[in-house]
C-alpha cells in the first residue's frame, strides 16, 4: 500500500476529499442489476462503505486524525472541519438504526467532543415515576 503526501493546496484537498466520499458510494440497481437513473439521467448511488475519520485522514495524506485539522491555511482547516462534519452527519443518521445504535453512539462520543459525556447509564440516573413503579419487577 502506498501512502499519499499531505495535500498542499485547497484545490488538491477538495479533490481528495471528494474522491474519498465518492469512493464509498455504489450504484443503486434494480432486480436485474441495471443501475437506476435519476431524472437527469445520472446513476443514483448510495453509501456502500461507511464514512470514517481515519479513512478521510488517509485520503488527504495525514498521519493521524488530529493532523487533519492542523493545516497552516485557514481555508483548508475550515474545509477539513466541514468534511469531518459530513462524517459526523453520516454517523448521526445511523443513530436512528436500531442495529447500529450502540456502536454509533460510542463512535460519536469518542470522535466528536459535543457527543461526549457519560455513555454508561446507572440505576441512579433515572427515577421511575410512581405511576409506573407498580408495574416494575
PDB file of C-alpha atoms in Angstrom:
ATOM      1  CA  UNK A   1       0.000   0.000   0.000  1.00  0.00           C
ATOM      2  CA  UNK A   2       1.303   3.425  -0.872  1.00  0.00           C
ATOM      3  CA  UNK A   3       0.524   6.460   1.220  1.00  0.00           C
ATOM      4  CA  UNK A   4      -0.140   9.927  -0.138  1.00  0.00           C
ATOM      5  CA  UNK A   5       1.709  13.026   0.946  1.00  0.00           C
ATOM      6  CA  UNK A   6      -0.343  15.620   2.779  1.00  0.00           C
ATOM      7  CA  UNK A   7      -2.346  17.848   0.435  1.00  0.00           C
ATOM      8  CA  UNK A   8      -0.624  21.192  -0.115  1.00  0.00           C
ATOM      9  CA  UNK A   9      -3.357  23.291  -1.763  1.00  0.00           C
ATOM     10  CA  UNK A  10      -7.041  23.839  -1.138  1.00  0.00           C
ATOM     11  CA  UNK A  11      -7.928  22.522  -4.606  1.00  0.00           C
ATOM     12  CA  UNK A  12      -5.921  19.344  -4.061  1.00  0.00           C
ATOM     13  CA  UNK A  13      -7.520  18.896  -0.643  1.00  0.00           C
ATOM     14  CA  UNK A  14     -11.022  19.350  -2.069  1.00  0.00           C
ATOM     15  CA  UNK A  15     -10.324  16.853  -4.854  1.00  0.00           C
ATOM     16  CA  UNK A  16      -9.014  14.233  -2.428  1.00  0.00           C
ATOM     17  CA  UNK A  17     -11.920  14.673  -0.009  1.00  0.00           C
ATOM     18  CA  UNK A  18     -14.483  14.481  -2.815  1.00  0.00           C
ATOM     19  CA  UNK A  19     -12.736  11.389  -4.220  1.00  0.00           C
ATOM     20  CA  UNK A  20     -12.851   9.783  -0.760  1.00  0.00           C
ATOM     21  CA  UNK A  21     -16.583  10.329  -0.329  1.00  0.00           C
ATOM     22  CA  UNK A  22     -17.263   9.227  -3.914  1.00  0.00           C
ATOM     23  CA  UNK A  23     -15.225   6.030  -3.361  1.00  0.00           C
ATOM     24  CA  UNK A  24     -17.630   4.991  -0.575  1.00  0.00           C
ATOM     25  CA  UNK A  25     -20.650   5.032  -2.916  1.00  0.00           C
ATOM     26  CA  UNK A  26     -22.083   2.271  -5.079  1.00  0.00           C
ATOM     27  CA  UNK A  27     -24.810   2.447  -7.731  1.00  0.00           C
ATOM     28  CA  UNK A  28     -28.365   1.526  -6.805  1.00  0.00           C
ATOM     29  CA  UNK A  29     -29.529  -1.229  -9.129  1.00  0.00           C
ATOM     30  CA  UNK A  30     -32.839  -2.821  -9.970  1.00  0.00           C
ATOM     31  CA  UNK A  31     -33.549  -6.557  -9.548  1.00  0.00           C
ATOM     32  CA  UNK A  32     -31.749  -7.247 -12.847  1.00  0.00           C
ATOM     33  CA  UNK A  33     -28.582  -5.442 -11.758  1.00  0.00           C
ATOM     34  CA  UNK A  34     -29.183  -2.440 -14.024  1.00  0.00           C
ATOM     35  CA  UNK A  35     -28.273   0.915 -12.425  1.00  0.00           C
ATOM     36  CA  UNK A  36     -31.253   3.146 -11.648  1.00  0.00           C
ATOM     37  CA  UNK A  37     -31.079   6.621 -13.165  1.00  0.00           C
ATOM     38  CA  UNK A  38     -32.419   9.861 -11.727  1.00  0.00           C
ATOM     39  CA  UNK A  39     -34.496  12.420 -13.670  1.00  0.00           C
ATOM     40  CA  UNK A  40     -31.352  13.926 -15.231  1.00  0.00           C
ATOM     41  CA  UNK A  41     -30.086  10.525 -16.400  1.00  0.00           C
ATOM     42  CA  UNK A  42     -27.371  10.186 -13.747  1.00  0.00           C
ATOM     43  CA  UNK A  43     -26.791   6.893 -11.946  1.00  0.00           C
ATOM     44  CA  UNK A  44     -28.229   7.023  -8.425  1.00  0.00           C
ATOM     45  CA  UNK A  45     -25.839   5.959  -5.694  1.00  0.00           C
ATOM     46  CA  UNK A  46     -25.953   5.023  -2.035  1.00  0.00           C
ATOM     47  CA  UNK A  47     -23.328   4.761   0.681  1.00  0.00           C
ATOM     48  CA  UNK A  48     -21.886   1.247   0.405  1.00  0.00           C
ATOM     49  CA  UNK A  49     -18.942   1.663   2.784  1.00  0.00           C
ATOM     50  CA  UNK A  50     -19.175   3.833   5.909  1.00  0.00           C
ATOM     51  CA  UNK A  51     -17.542   7.230   6.094  1.00  0.00           C
ATOM     52  CA  UNK A  52     -14.772   7.302   8.712  1.00  0.00           C
ATOM     53  CA  UNK A  53     -12.427   9.963  10.066  1.00  0.00           C
ATOM     54  CA  UNK A  54      -9.448   7.636   9.645  1.00  0.00           C
ATOM     55  CA  UNK A  55     -10.348   6.999   6.013  1.00  0.00           C
ATOM     56  CA  UNK A  56     -10.707  10.727   5.453  1.00  0.00           C
ATOM     57  CA  UNK A  57      -7.304  11.366   7.081  1.00  0.00           C
ATOM     58  CA  UNK A  58      -5.630   8.763   4.874  1.00  0.00           C
ATOM     59  CA  UNK A  59      -7.286  10.202   1.775  1.00  0.00           C
ATOM     60  CA  UNK A  60      -5.787  13.644   2.375  1.00  0.00           C
ATOM     61  CA  UNK A  61      -2.357  12.296   3.348  1.00  0.00           C
ATOM     62  CA  UNK A  62      -2.452  12.841   7.094  1.00  0.00           C
ATOM     63  CA  UNK A  63      -0.691  10.549   9.547  1.00  0.00           C
ATOM     64  CA  UNK A  64      -3.403  10.936  12.165  1.00  0.00           C
ATOM     65  CA  UNK A  65      -6.952  12.174  12.518  1.00  0.00           C
ATOM     66  CA  UNK A  66      -5.668  15.071  14.637  1.00  0.00           C
ATOM     67  CA  UNK A  67      -3.334  16.170  11.813  1.00  0.00           C
ATOM     68  CA  UNK A  68      -6.381  16.715   9.583  1.00  0.00           C
ATOM     69  CA  UNK A  69      -7.094  19.929  11.475  1.00  0.00           C
ATOM     70  CA  UNK A  70      -3.548  21.306  11.537  1.00  0.00           C
ATOM     71  CA  UNK A  71      -3.220  22.838   8.077  1.00  0.00           C
ATOM     72  CA  UNK A  72      -1.490  26.221   8.056  1.00  0.00           C
ATOM     73  CA  UNK A  73      -4.108  27.605   5.673  1.00  0.00           C
ATOM     74  CA  UNK A  74      -7.369  28.681   7.406  1.00  0.00           C
ATOM     75  CA  UNK A  75      -9.457  27.805   4.338  1.00  0.00           C
ATOM     76  CA  UNK A  76      -8.031  24.269   4.323  1.00  0.00           C
ATOM     77  CA  UNK A  77      -8.711  23.872   8.047  1.00  0.00           C
ATOM     78  CA  UNK A  78     -12.302  25.029   7.575  1.00  0.00           C
ATOM     79  CA  UNK A  79     -12.799  22.665   4.639  1.00  0.00           C
ATOM     80  CA  UNK A  80     -11.494  19.741   6.723  1.00  0.00           C
ATOM     81  CA  UNK A  81     -13.811  20.646   9.612  1.00  0.00           C
ATOM     82  CA  UNK A  82     -16.760  20.714   7.221  1.00  0.00           C
ATOM     83  CA  UNK A  83     -15.666  17.372   5.752  1.00  0.00           C
ATOM     84  CA  UNK A  84     -15.432  15.869   9.241  1.00  0.00           C
ATOM     85  CA  UNK A  85     -18.959  17.141   9.887  1.00  0.00           C
ATOM     86  CA  UNK A  86     -20.088  15.141   6.863  1.00  0.00           C
ATOM     87  CA  UNK A  87     -18.692  12.016   8.571  1.00  0.00           C
ATOM     88  CA  UNK A  88     -20.436  13.075  11.794  1.00  0.00           C
ATOM     89  CA  UNK A  89     -23.709  13.614   9.925  1.00  0.00           C
ATOM     90  CA  UNK A  90     -23.480  10.126   8.423  1.00  0.00           C
ATOM     91  CA  UNK A  91     -22.899   8.609  11.875  1.00  0.00           C
ATOM     92  CA  UNK A  92     -25.641  10.719  13.444  1.00  0.00           C
ATOM     93  CA  UNK A  93     -28.147   9.433  10.883  1.00  0.00           C
ATOM     94  CA  UNK A  94     -27.192   5.882  11.887  1.00  0.00           C
ATOM     95  CA  UNK A  95     -28.420   6.592  15.433  1.00  0.00           C
ATOM     96  CA  UNK A  96     -31.915   6.024  14.073  1.00  0.00           C
ATOM     97  CA  UNK A  97     -30.987   2.442  13.162  1.00  0.00           C
ATOM     98  CA  UNK A  98     -31.721   0.026  15.997  1.00  0.00           C
ATOM     99  CA  UNK A  99     -28.960  -2.365  14.900  1.00  0.00           C
ATOM    100  CA  UNK A 100     -26.144   0.206  14.842  1.00  0.00           C
ATOM    101  CA  UNK A 101     -27.154   2.471  17.727  1.00  0.00           C
ATOM    102  CA  UNK A 102     -24.613   1.411  20.385  1.00  0.00           C
ATOM    103  CA  UNK A 103     -21.591   1.401  18.089  1.00  0.00           C
ATOM    104  CA  UNK A 104     -22.517   4.721  16.524  1.00  0.00           C
ATOM    105  CA  UNK A 105     -23.096   6.307  19.926  1.00  0.00           C
ATOM    106  CA  UNK A 106     -19.622   5.204  21.002  1.00  0.00           C
ATOM    107  CA  UNK A 107     -18.075   6.431  17.719  1.00  0.00           C
ATOM    108  CA  UNK A 108     -19.650   9.855  18.106  1.00  0.00           C
ATOM    109  CA  UNK A 109     -18.681  10.231  21.778  1.00  0.00           C
ATOM    110  CA  UNK A 110     -15.056   9.265  21.089  1.00  0.00           C
ATOM    111  CA  UNK A 111     -14.561  11.324  17.921  1.00  0.00           C
ATOM    112  CA  UNK A 112     -16.696  14.429  18.392  1.00  0.00           C
ATOM    113  CA  UNK A 113     -16.426  16.452  21.618  1.00  0.00           C
ATOM    114  CA  UNK A 114     -20.018  17.626  21.695  1.00  0.00           C
ATOM    115  CA  UNK A 115     -21.189  13.990  21.778  1.00  0.00           C
ATOM    116  CA  UNK A 116     -19.025  13.152  24.800  1.00  0.00           C
ATOM    117  CA  UNK A 117     -20.287  12.543  28.251  1.00  0.00           C
ATOM    118  CA  UNK A 118     -21.331   9.552  30.229  1.00  0.00           C
ATOM    119  CA  UNK A 119     -22.207   6.707  27.877  1.00  0.00           C
ATOM    120  CA  UNK A 120     -22.965   4.338  30.738  1.00  0.00           C
ATOM    121  CA  UNK A 121     -26.314   4.509  32.415  1.00  0.00           C
ATOM    122  CA  UNK A 122     -26.652   3.664  36.070  1.00  0.00           C
ATOM    123  CA  UNK A 123     -29.778   2.918  38.062  1.00  0.00           C
ATOM    124  CA  UNK A 124     -29.446   6.200  39.984  1.00  0.00           C
ATOM    125  CA  UNK A 125     -29.662   8.262  36.784  1.00  0.00           C
ATOM    126  CA  UNK A 126     -33.416   7.934  36.373  1.00  0.00           C
ATOM    127  CA  UNK A 127     -36.249   7.980  38.863  1.00  0.00           C
ATOM    128  CA  UNK A 128     -39.144   5.728  37.887  1.00  0.00           C
ATOM    129  CA  UNK A 129     -42.438   7.626  38.103  1.00  0.00           C
ATOM    130  CA  UNK A 130     -44.874   6.421  40.795  1.00  0.00           C
ATOM    131  CA  UNK A 131     -47.478   5.611  38.143  1.00  0.00           C
ATOM    132  CA  UNK A 132     -45.066   3.072  36.610  1.00  0.00           C
ATOM    133  CA  UNK A 133     -43.475   1.623  39.773  1.00  0.00           C
ATOM    134  CA  UNK A 134     -46.355  -0.799  40.392  1.00  0.00           C
ATOM    135  CA  UNK A 135     -45.623  -2.431  37.002  1.00  0.00           C
ATOM    136  CA  UNK A 136     -41.912  -2.968  37.589  1.00  0.00           C
ATOM    137  CA  UNK A 137     -40.387  -6.136  38.972  1.00  0.00           C
TER     138      UNK A 137
END
